[in-house]
Amino acid sequence: MKKELSILIPVYNGDCRQQVKELSRQAQAIEGLDYEIIVADDGSTDATCVALCREVERLPHYRFIARKENVGRSAIRNFLAREAQREWLLFMDCDMAIPNDWFLRRYLEGDFAQIAYGGYLIGNGESSNLRYLYEKKNLLQHSVEQRRKRPFMHFHTCNFLVQREVMLAHPFDERFRHYGYEDVLWGKQLRSAGVKIDHVDNPAGFFTFEDNPHFVAKTEEGLRTLYKFRNDLRGYSQLITFVENIHLPPVRWAIRLWHWLFGPLERRNLCGSHPNLKVFALYKLGYYLSLT
């Protein structure tokens, strides 16, 4: 069993108190475990969220770091890795729940050489919530069997264990300051470096879904990131592959025209109470091509 663990949680305008409390409870229950929990706030604009994260500072081995400047999803994780003092690092997104009593123990008892990704499971949601519908539709690809088929493409930063020396040797690309795809490029870079990613059945819980306007805005931000780094991500994005296989310029022009004419109506549907996943796919394609 691994005996050293740094639990690292980046947070931005979020509340990770319940997550930290449960991780602390499980860590304290494992005999002989030398652990620490570090939460780093990445320049949150909501002072209430910062205050909430401070509420659990009385927990043992817990450290909260409030940073004044927002440095982005990659840089904050690299910062946490440098701050960590233990051999193994467990990174978790602040909106993930701990779904069982053996979550930490399963990671610590696993035989992983360098990196292990545990995946995530989906909670119940409303049929009016676009994020819930989207995640539910793609539920199969989150299974450990599917993830193992393409281990470097099915990696996400929401819940993974990594050796500290591996993380320091292969940091996240800090050009990625905005939402999306820093984990995809990291998987590509790890593959090139010969670093193995083990996919295990140890999911965290994704039980809270943002409202439709916020998810649509986040999707648009991710598409802008994808376009900006399209050369780096080529071969690791189905959308890039699909667009590059549209060889006839008139077809691309027609999709752009459609998005210009009907994109606002599609967006209204997606932000409303009856979002349609087919409209969502069409909107993403049109939005991406509108960037070219």
Coordinates of C-alpha atoms in Angstrom, one line a residue:
M1 CA 0.0 0.0 0.0
K2 CA 1.2 3.5 -0.8
K3 CA 2.0 5.4 2.4
E4 CA 2.4 8.9 1.2
L5 CA -0.3 11.0 -0.4
S6 CA -0.9 14.7 -1.3
I7 CA -4.6 15.4 -2.1
L8 CA -4.6 18.5 -4.4
I9 CA -7.8 20.4 -5.3
P10 CA -7.7 23.5 -7.4
V11 CA -10.8 25.7 -6.9
Y12 CA -12.3 28.7 -8.6
N13 CA -15.5 30.2 -7.3
G14 CA -16.4 26.9 -5.9
D15 CA -17.2 25.2 -2.6
C16 CA -15.2 22.1 -1.8
R17 CA -16.0 21.7 1.9
Q18 CA -17.9 18.4 1.8
Q19 CA -15.3 16.9 -0.6
V20 CA -12.5 17.9 1.7
K21 CA -14.3 16.6 4.8
E22 CA -14.9 13.2 3.3
L23 CA -11.4 12.9 1.9
S24 CA -10.0 13.9 5.3
R25 CA -12.2 11.3 7.1
Q26 CA -11.0 8.5 4.8
A27 CA -7.4 9.5 5.1
Q28 CA -7.5 9.6 8.9
A29 CA -9.0 6.1 8.9
I30 CA -6.1 4.6 7.0
E31 CA -3.4 3.5 9.4
G32 CA 0.1 4.7 8.8
L33 CA -0.9 7.1 5.9
D34 CA 1.3 10.2 5.7
Y35 CA -1.0 12.7 3.9
E36 CA -1.8 16.3 3.3
I37 CA -4.7 18.1 1.7
I38 CA -3.9 21.3 -0.2
V39 CA -6.6 23.4 -1.8
A40 CA -5.4 26.3 -4.0
D41 CA -7.9 29.0 -4.9
D42 CA -7.1 30.3 -8.4
G43 CA -7.9 34.0 -7.9
S44 CA -11.7 33.5 -7.3
T45 CA -13.8 36.6 -7.9
D46 CA -16.4 35.4 -5.3
A47 CA -15.2 36.2 -1.8
T48 CA -17.9 34.0 -0.3
C49 CA -16.4 30.9 -2.0
V50 CA -13.0 31.8 -0.6
A51 CA -14.4 32.1 2.9
L52 CA -16.2 28.8 2.6
C53 CA -13.0 27.0 1.7
R54 CA -11.3 28.5 4.8
E55 CA -14.0 27.1 7.0
V56 CA -12.4 23.6 7.1
E57 CA -8.9 24.9 8.0
R58 CA -9.3 23.3 11.4
L59 CA -9.1 19.8 9.7
P60 CA -5.7 18.0 10.3
H61 CA -3.1 18.2 7.5
Y62 CA -5.2 20.7 5.6
R63 CA -3.7 23.8 3.9
F64 CA -5.6 26.4 2.0
I65 CA -3.7 28.7 -0.4
A66 CA -5.5 31.8 -1.8
R67 CA -3.9 33.2 -4.9
K68 CA -4.7 36.7 -6.0
E69 CA -4.2 36.2 -9.7
N70 CA -6.1 33.7 -11.9
V71 CA -3.4 31.7 -13.7
G72 CA -5.6 29.1 -15.4
R73 CA -6.3 25.4 -15.2
S74 CA -2.9 24.2 -16.2
A75 CA -0.7 26.5 -14.1
I76 CA -2.7 26.0 -10.9
R77 CA -2.2 22.2 -11.1
N78 CA 1.5 22.7 -11.8
F79 CA 1.6 25.0 -8.8
L80 CA -0.1 22.4 -6.6
A81 CA 2.4 19.7 -7.7
R82 CA 5.3 21.9 -6.6
E83 CA 3.7 22.7 -3.3
A84 CA 3.0 19.0 -2.5
Q85 CA 5.5 17.1 -0.3
R86 CA 4.3 13.5 -0.7
E87 CA 5.3 10.8 -3.2
W88 CA 1.9 10.4 -4.7
L89 CA -0.5 13.1 -5.8
L90 CA -4.3 12.8 -6.0
F91 CA -5.8 15.6 -8.2
M92 CA -9.5 16.2 -8.0
D93 CA -11.7 18.9 -9.4
C94 CA -13.6 20.8 -6.7
D95 CA -17.0 19.8 -7.9
M96 CA -16.5 16.1 -7.6
A97 CA -18.1 14.1 -4.9
I98 CA -16.7 11.1 -3.0
P99 CA -19.2 8.3 -3.7
N100 CA -18.1 5.6 -1.3
D101 CA -16.1 4.8 1.8
W102 CA -13.2 3.1 0.1
F103 CA -12.4 5.7 -2.5
L104 CA -8.9 6.6 -1.1
R105 CA -8.1 3.0 -0.1
R106 CA -8.7 1.7 -3.6
Y107 CA -6.1 4.1 -5.0
L108 CA -3.6 3.5 -2.3
E109 CA -3.9 -0.3 -2.6
G110 CA -3.7 -0.3 -6.4
D111 CA -0.6 -1.4 -8.3
F112 CA 0.0 1.6 -10.5
A113 CA 3.4 2.4 -12.0
Q114 CA 3.0 6.1 -12.7
I115 CA -0.6 7.4 -13.3
A116 CA -4.0 6.1 -12.6
Y117 CA -7.3 7.7 -13.8
G118 CA -10.4 6.6 -11.9
G119 CA -13.1 8.1 -14.1
Y120 CA -16.4 9.5 -12.9
L121 CA -20.0 8.4 -12.5
I122 CA -23.1 10.5 -13.3
G123 CA -25.7 11.3 -10.7
N124 CA -29.4 11.9 -11.4
G125 CA -30.4 15.1 -13.1
E126 CA -33.3 16.8 -14.8
S127 CA -34.4 16.2 -18.4
S128 CA -34.3 20.0 -18.8
N129 CA -30.5 20.2 -18.0
L130 CA -28.3 20.1 -21.0
R131 CA -25.1 19.0 -19.2
Y132 CA -27.0 16.1 -17.6
L133 CA -28.4 15.0 -20.9
Y134 CA -25.0 15.3 -22.6
E135 CA -23.2 13.3 -19.9
K136 CA -25.9 10.6 -19.8
K137 CA -25.7 10.1 -23.5
N138 CA -21.9 9.6 -23.3
L139 CA -22.1 7.4 -20.2
L140 CA -20.7 4.3 -21.9
Q141 CA -17.4 6.0 -22.8
H142 CA -16.8 6.6 -19.1
S143 CA -16.7 2.9 -18.3
V144 CA -13.2 1.5 -17.4
E145 CA -13.5 -1.0 -20.3
Q146 CA -14.0 1.8 -22.9
R147 CA -11.4 4.0 -21.4
R148 CA -8.8 1.3 -21.6
K149 CA -9.3 0.9 -25.3
R150 CA -7.9 4.5 -25.9
P151 CA -6.1 5.3 -22.6
F152 CA -4.5 8.5 -23.7
M153 CA -7.6 10.0 -25.2
H154 CA -10.0 9.1 -22.4
F155 CA -8.1 10.9 -19.6
H156 CA -9.6 13.8 -17.6
T157 CA -8.1 15.8 -14.8
C158 CA -11.2 15.5 -12.5
N159 CA -9.9 12.4 -10.6
F160 CA -6.4 11.0 -11.1
L161 CA -3.4 9.7 -9.1
V162 CA 0.2 10.5 -10.3
Q163 CA 3.7 10.1 -8.9
R164 CA 5.0 13.5 -8.0
E165 CA 8.2 13.0 -9.9
V166 CA 6.3 12.2 -13.1
M167 CA 4.1 15.3 -12.7
L168 CA 7.1 17.5 -12.2
A169 CA 8.8 16.0 -15.2
H170 CA 5.8 16.4 -17.4
P171 CA 3.8 19.5 -16.3
F172 CA 0.6 20.7 -17.9
D173 CA 1.1 23.1 -20.8
E174 CA 0.5 26.5 -19.2
R175 CA -0.5 28.1 -22.5
F176 CA -3.9 26.7 -21.7
R177 CA -5.4 29.4 -19.5
H178 CA -9.0 29.0 -20.4
Y179 CA -11.5 26.1 -20.2
G180 CA -10.9 22.9 -22.1
Y181 CA -8.4 20.4 -23.6
E182 CA -5.4 20.9 -21.3
D183 CA -6.0 17.3 -20.2
V184 CA -6.2 16.0 -23.8
L185 CA -2.9 17.6 -24.8
W186 CA -1.3 16.2 -21.6
G187 CA -2.4 12.7 -22.5
K188 CA -0.9 13.2 -26.0
Q189 CA 2.4 14.4 -24.4
L190 CA 2.5 11.5 -22.0
R191 CA 2.0 9.0 -24.8
S192 CA 4.9 10.6 -26.7
A193 CA 7.1 10.4 -23.6
G194 CA 6.3 6.7 -23.0
V195 CA 4.5 7.4 -19.7
K196 CA 1.7 4.8 -19.0
I197 CA -1.8 5.8 -17.9
D198 CA -3.6 3.0 -16.0
H199 CA -7.4 3.2 -16.1
V200 CA -9.1 1.9 -13.0
D201 CA -12.6 1.5 -11.7
N202 CA -12.5 4.1 -9.0
P203 CA -14.9 6.9 -10.1
A204 CA -15.6 10.2 -8.3
G205 CA -19.2 11.4 -8.4
F206 CA -20.4 14.1 -10.8
F207 CA -23.6 14.9 -9.1
T208 CA -24.0 18.7 -9.7
F209 CA -24.8 20.1 -13.1
E210 CA -24.5 23.8 -14.0
D211 CA -27.4 25.5 -15.6
N212 CA -27.8 25.6 -19.4
P213 CA -26.6 29.1 -20.1
H214 CA -23.4 28.5 -18.1
F215 CA -22.8 25.1 -19.8
V216 CA -23.3 26.6 -23.3
A217 CA -20.9 29.4 -22.5
K218 CA -18.4 27.0 -21.1
T219 CA -18.7 24.9 -24.3
E220 CA -18.1 27.9 -26.5
E221 CA -15.0 28.7 -24.4
G222 CA -13.8 25.2 -24.9
L223 CA -14.3 25.4 -28.6
R224 CA -12.3 28.6 -28.8
T225 CA -9.5 26.7 -26.9
L226 CA -9.8 23.8 -29.3
Y227 CA -9.5 26.1 -32.3
K228 CA -6.5 28.0 -30.8
F229 CA -4.6 24.7 -30.2
R230 CA -5.9 22.8 -33.2
N231 CA -2.5 22.0 -34.5
D232 CA -1.4 20.6 -31.1
L233 CA -4.6 18.6 -30.7
R234 CA -4.8 17.1 -34.2
G235 CA -5.6 13.4 -34.0
Y236 CA -7.0 13.8 -30.4
S237 CA -10.2 15.6 -31.2
Q238 CA -13.2 14.0 -33.1
L239 CA -14.4 17.5 -34.0
I240 CA -11.1 18.5 -35.5
T241 CA -10.9 15.2 -37.5
F242 CA -14.5 15.7 -38.7
V243 CA -13.9 19.2 -39.8
E244 CA -10.7 18.4 -41.6
N245 CA -12.5 15.6 -43.5
I246 CA -14.9 18.2 -45.0
H247 CA -12.8 18.7 -48.1
L248 CA -15.3 20.7 -50.2
P249 CA -15.1 24.4 -49.3
P250 CA -18.8 25.0 -50.3
V251 CA -19.9 22.5 -47.6
R252 CA -17.9 24.4 -44.9
W253 CA -19.3 27.7 -46.2
A254 CA -22.9 26.3 -46.0
I255 CA -22.3 25.2 -42.4
R256 CA -21.0 28.7 -41.5
L257 CA -24.0 30.3 -43.2
W258 CA -26.4 28.1 -41.3
H259 CA -24.7 29.0 -38.0
W260 CA -24.8 32.7 -38.9
L261 CA -28.5 32.4 -39.7
F262 CA -29.8 29.9 -37.2
G263 CA -27.1 29.8 -34.5
P264 CA -28.9 32.3 -32.2
L265 CA -32.1 30.1 -32.4
E266 CA -30.1 27.0 -31.7
R267 CA -28.5 28.7 -28.7
R268 CA -31.9 29.8 -27.4
N269 CA -33.0 26.2 -27.5
L270 CA -29.9 25.0 -25.7
C271 CA -30.3 27.6 -23.0
G272 CA -34.0 26.9 -22.5
S273 CA -35.9 24.2 -20.7
H274 CA -36.1 21.7 -23.6
P275 CA -32.5 21.4 -24.9
N276 CA -31.9 19.0 -27.8
L277 CA -28.7 17.1 -28.1
K278 CA -28.8 17.0 -31.9
V279 CA -29.1 20.8 -31.9
F280 CA -26.2 20.9 -29.5
A281 CA -24.0 18.9 -31.9
L282 CA -24.9 21.1 -34.8
Y283 CA -24.3 24.2 -32.8
K284 CA -20.8 23.1 -31.8
L285 CA -19.9 22.3 -35.4
G286 CA -21.2 25.6 -36.6
Y287 CA -19.6 27.6 -33.8
Y288 CA -16.2 25.9 -34.4
L289 CA -16.3 26.6 -38.1
S290 CA -17.3 30.2 -37.5
L291 CA -13.9 30.6 -35.8
T292 CA -12.0 29.6 -39.0

